Coordinates of C-alpha atoms in Angstrom, one line a residue:
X118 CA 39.4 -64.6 -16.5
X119 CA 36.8 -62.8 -18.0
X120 CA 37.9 -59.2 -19.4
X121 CA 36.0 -56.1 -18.2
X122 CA 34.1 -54.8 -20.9
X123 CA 35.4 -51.0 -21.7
X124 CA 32.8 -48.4 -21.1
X125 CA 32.1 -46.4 -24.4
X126 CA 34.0 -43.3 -24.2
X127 CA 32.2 -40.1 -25.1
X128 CA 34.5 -39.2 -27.3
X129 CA 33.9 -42.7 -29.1
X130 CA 29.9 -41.7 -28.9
X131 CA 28.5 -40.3 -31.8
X132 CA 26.2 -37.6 -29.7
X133 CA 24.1 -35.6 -32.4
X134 CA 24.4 -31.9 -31.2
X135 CA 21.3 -29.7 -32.7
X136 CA 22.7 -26.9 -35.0
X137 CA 22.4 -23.4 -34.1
X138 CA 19.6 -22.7 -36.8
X139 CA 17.9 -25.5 -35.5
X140 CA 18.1 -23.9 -31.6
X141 CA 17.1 -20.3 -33.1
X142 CA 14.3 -22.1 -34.6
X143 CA 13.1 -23.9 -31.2
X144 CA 13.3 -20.4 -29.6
X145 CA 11.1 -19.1 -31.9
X146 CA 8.8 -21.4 -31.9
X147 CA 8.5 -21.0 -28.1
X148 CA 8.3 -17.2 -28.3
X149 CA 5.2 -17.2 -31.2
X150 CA 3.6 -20.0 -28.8
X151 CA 4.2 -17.8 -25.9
X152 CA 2.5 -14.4 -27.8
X153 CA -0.2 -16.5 -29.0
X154 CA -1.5 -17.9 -25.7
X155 CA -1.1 -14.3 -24.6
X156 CA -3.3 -12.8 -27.4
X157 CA -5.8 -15.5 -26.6
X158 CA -5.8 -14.7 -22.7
X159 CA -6.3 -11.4 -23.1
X160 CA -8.8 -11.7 -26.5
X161 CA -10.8 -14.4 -24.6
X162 CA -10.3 -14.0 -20.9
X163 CA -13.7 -15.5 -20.2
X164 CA -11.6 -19.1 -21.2
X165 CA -9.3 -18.5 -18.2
X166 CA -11.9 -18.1 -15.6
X167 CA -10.6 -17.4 -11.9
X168 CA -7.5 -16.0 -13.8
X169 CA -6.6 -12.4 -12.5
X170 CA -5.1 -11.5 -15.7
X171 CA -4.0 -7.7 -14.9
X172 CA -2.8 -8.2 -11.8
X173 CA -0.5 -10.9 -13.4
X174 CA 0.6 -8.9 -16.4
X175 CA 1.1 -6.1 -13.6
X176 CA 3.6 -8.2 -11.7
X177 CA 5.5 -9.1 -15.0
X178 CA 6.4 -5.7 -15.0
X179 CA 7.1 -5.4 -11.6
X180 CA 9.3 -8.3 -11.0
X181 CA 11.8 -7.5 -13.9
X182 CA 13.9 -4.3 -14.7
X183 CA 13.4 -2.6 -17.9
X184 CA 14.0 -6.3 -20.1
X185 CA 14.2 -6.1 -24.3
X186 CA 12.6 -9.7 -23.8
X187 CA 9.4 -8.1 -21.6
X188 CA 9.2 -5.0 -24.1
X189 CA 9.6 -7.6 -27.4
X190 CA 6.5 -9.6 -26.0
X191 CA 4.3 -6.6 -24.6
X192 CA 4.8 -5.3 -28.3
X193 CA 4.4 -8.5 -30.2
X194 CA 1.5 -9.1 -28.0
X195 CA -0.8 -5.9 -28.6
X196 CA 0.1 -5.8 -32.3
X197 CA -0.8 -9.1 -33.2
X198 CA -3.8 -8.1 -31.8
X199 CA -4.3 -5.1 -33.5
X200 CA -3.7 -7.5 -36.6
X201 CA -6.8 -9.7 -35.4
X202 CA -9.1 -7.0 -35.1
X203 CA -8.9 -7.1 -31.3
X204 CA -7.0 -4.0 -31.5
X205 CA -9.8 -2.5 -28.3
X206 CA -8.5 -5.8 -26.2
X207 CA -5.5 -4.8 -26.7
X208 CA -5.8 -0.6 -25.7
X209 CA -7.9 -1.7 -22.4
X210 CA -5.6 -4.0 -21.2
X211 CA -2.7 -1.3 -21.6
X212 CA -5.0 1.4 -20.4
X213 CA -6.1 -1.2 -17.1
X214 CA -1.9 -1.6 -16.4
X215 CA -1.1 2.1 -16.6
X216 CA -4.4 2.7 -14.9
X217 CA -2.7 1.3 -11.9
X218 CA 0.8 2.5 -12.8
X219 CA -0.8 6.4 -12.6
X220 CA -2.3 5.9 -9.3
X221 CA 0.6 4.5 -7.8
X222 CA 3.0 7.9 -8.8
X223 CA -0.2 9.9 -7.7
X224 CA -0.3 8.6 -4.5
X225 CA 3.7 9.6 -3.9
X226 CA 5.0 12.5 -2.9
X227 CA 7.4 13.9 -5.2
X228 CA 10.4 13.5 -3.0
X229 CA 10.2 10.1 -2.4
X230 CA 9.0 9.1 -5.8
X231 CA 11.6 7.2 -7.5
X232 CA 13.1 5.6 -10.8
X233 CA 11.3 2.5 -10.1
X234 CA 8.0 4.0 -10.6
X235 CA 8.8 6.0 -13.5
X236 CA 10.9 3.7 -15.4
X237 CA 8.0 1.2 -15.2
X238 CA 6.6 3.1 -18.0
X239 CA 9.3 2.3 -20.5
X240 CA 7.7 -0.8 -21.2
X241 CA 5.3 1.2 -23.2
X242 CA 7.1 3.7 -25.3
X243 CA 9.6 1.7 -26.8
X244 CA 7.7 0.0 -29.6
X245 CA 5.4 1.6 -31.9
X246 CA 2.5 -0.3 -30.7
X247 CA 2.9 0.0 -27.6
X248 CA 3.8 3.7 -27.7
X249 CA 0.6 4.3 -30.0
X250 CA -1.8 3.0 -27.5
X251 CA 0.3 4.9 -24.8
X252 CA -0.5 8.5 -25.9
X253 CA -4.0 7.7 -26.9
X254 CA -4.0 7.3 -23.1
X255 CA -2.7 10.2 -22.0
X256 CA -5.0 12.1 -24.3
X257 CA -7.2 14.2 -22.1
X258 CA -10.7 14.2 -21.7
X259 CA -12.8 16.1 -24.7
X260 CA -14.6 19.0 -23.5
X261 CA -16.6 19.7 -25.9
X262 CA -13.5 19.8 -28.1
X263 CA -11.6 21.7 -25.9
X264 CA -9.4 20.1 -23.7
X265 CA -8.5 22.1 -20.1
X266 CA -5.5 22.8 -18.7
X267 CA -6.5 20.6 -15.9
X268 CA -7.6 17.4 -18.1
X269 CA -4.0 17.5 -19.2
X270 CA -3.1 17.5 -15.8
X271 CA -4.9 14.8 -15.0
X272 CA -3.5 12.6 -17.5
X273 CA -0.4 9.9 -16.4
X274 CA 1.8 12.5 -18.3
X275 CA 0.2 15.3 -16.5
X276 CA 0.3 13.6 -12.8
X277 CA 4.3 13.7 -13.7
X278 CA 5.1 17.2 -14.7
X279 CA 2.4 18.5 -12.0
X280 CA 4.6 17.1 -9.3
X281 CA 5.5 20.3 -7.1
X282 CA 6.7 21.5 -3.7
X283 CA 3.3 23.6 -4.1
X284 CA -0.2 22.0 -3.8
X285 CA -2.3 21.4 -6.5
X286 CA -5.2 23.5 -5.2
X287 CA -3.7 26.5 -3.8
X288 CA -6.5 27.7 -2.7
X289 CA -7.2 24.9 -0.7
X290 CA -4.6 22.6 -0.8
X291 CA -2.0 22.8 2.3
X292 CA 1.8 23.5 1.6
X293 CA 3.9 20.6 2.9
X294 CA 6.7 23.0 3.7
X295 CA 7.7 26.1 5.3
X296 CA 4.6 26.0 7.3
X297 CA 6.0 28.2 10.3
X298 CA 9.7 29.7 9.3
X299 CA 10.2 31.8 11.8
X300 CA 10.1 29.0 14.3
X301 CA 12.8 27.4 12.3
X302 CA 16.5 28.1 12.2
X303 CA 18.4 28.9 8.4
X304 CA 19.8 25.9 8.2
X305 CA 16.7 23.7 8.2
X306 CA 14.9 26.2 5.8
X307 CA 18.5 25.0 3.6
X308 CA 18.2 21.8 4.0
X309 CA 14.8 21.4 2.9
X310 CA 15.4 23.5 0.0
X311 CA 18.5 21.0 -1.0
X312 CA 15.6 18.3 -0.6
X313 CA 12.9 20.2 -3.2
X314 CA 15.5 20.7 -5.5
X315 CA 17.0 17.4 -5.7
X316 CA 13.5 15.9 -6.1
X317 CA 13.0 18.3 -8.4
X318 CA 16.1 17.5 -10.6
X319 CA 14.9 13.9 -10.5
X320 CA 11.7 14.3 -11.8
X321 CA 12.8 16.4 -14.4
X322 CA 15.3 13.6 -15.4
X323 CA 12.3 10.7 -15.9
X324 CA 10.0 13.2 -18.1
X325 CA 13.5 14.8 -20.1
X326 CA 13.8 10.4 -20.8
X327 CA 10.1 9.9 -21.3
X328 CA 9.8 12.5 -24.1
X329 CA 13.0 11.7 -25.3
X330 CA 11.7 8.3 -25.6
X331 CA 8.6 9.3 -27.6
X332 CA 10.2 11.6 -29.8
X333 CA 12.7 9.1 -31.1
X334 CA 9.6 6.5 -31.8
X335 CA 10.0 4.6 -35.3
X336 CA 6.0 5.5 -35.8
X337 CA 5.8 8.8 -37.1
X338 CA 2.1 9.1 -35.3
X339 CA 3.8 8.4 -32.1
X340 CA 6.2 12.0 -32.8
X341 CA 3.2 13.9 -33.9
X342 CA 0.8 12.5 -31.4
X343 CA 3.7 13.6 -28.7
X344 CA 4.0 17.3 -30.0
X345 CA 0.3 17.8 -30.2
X346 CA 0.0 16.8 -26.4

């Protein structure tokens, strides 16, 4: 009879397994590939033609939470730009995102505006970079070199602290509540002030973390540029 051959045992196999330096290495590599074709895209979008760059970066930043990995590359990204004398490339690309990102907490009512929409914005505060290119944003529009009231206002850090139960044009603008009290019993005038305050409160949250945020930057421009808005 003919024996059965033994099948090699994998504990008999010598199976090379790749060190951890060698992984952390690998890793690496792939993240400086990934920031480099990044940097080119947005350097040289003309190469990626019937690519809809923003609206891609856009939904990387919508798909995720708040993610160090999304912040680390954003960062990597725009300074390694700034590096290549690209540093313009790298502010409109950042000004086109939060572009969008402004309109989108315009558009909402303060009540029903939520963390989502806010938090969005961390992305771009974190990192020195990042942060940099964030308040040269929010940097109102020179009049003459003399910057309104209402060009702070319209800046994305203005849209946020302007959100009110009140309109923005008094004047003109038409109040959203307490149109007709007397037609309305106590307790609906209480529960809608419960409502403006708890808005309110939340609101007040996101900016408190927002400044907090910028305050605390590692670049020292970032503070300075933050105090002098």
């Amino acid at each position: 009879k003919k024996k059965k051959k033994k099948k090699p045992s994998l504990q008999n196999s010598k199976i090379k397994e790749e060190s951890d330096e060698e992984i952390i290495e690998a890793v690496n590599q792939i993240k400086a590939l990934v920031v480099q074709n990044s940097c080119t895209a947005y350097s040289e979008s003309e190469l990626y033609h019937g690519q809809d760059l923003l609206n891609q970066t856009i939904r990387v930043f919508e798909t995720y939470e708040i993610h160090n990995a999304i912040v680390h590359w954003f960062e990597a990204v725009t300074s390694e730009m700034a590096k290549d004398g690209s540093y313009s490339k790298a502010k409109q690309i950042t000004y086109d995102v939060l572009t969008v990102f402004k309109q989108d907490i315009v558009n909402s009512p303060f009540m029903v505006l939520c963390d989502r929409q806010v938090s969005k914005l961390q992305y771009f505060i974190k990192t020195p970079t990042c942060a940099k290119i964030f308040m040269e944003y929010n940097l109102p529009a020179d009049n003459f070199g003399k910057p309104t009231g209402i060009s702070f206002q319209n800046t994305l850090i203005g849209t946020l602290l302007s959100k009110s139960c009140l309109p923005l044009n008094e004047p003109l603008g038409q109040y959203d509540f307490f149109q007709e009290p007397s037609k309305q019993p106590g307790s609906v005038h209480a529960a809608t002030e419960a409502r403006i305050w708890t808005g309110l409160e939340i609101i007040h949250e996101m900016v408190y973390e927002l400044f907090n945020v910028l305050f605390r930057s590692s670049d020292s421009s970032v503070q300075k540029q933050t105090l002098k808005w």
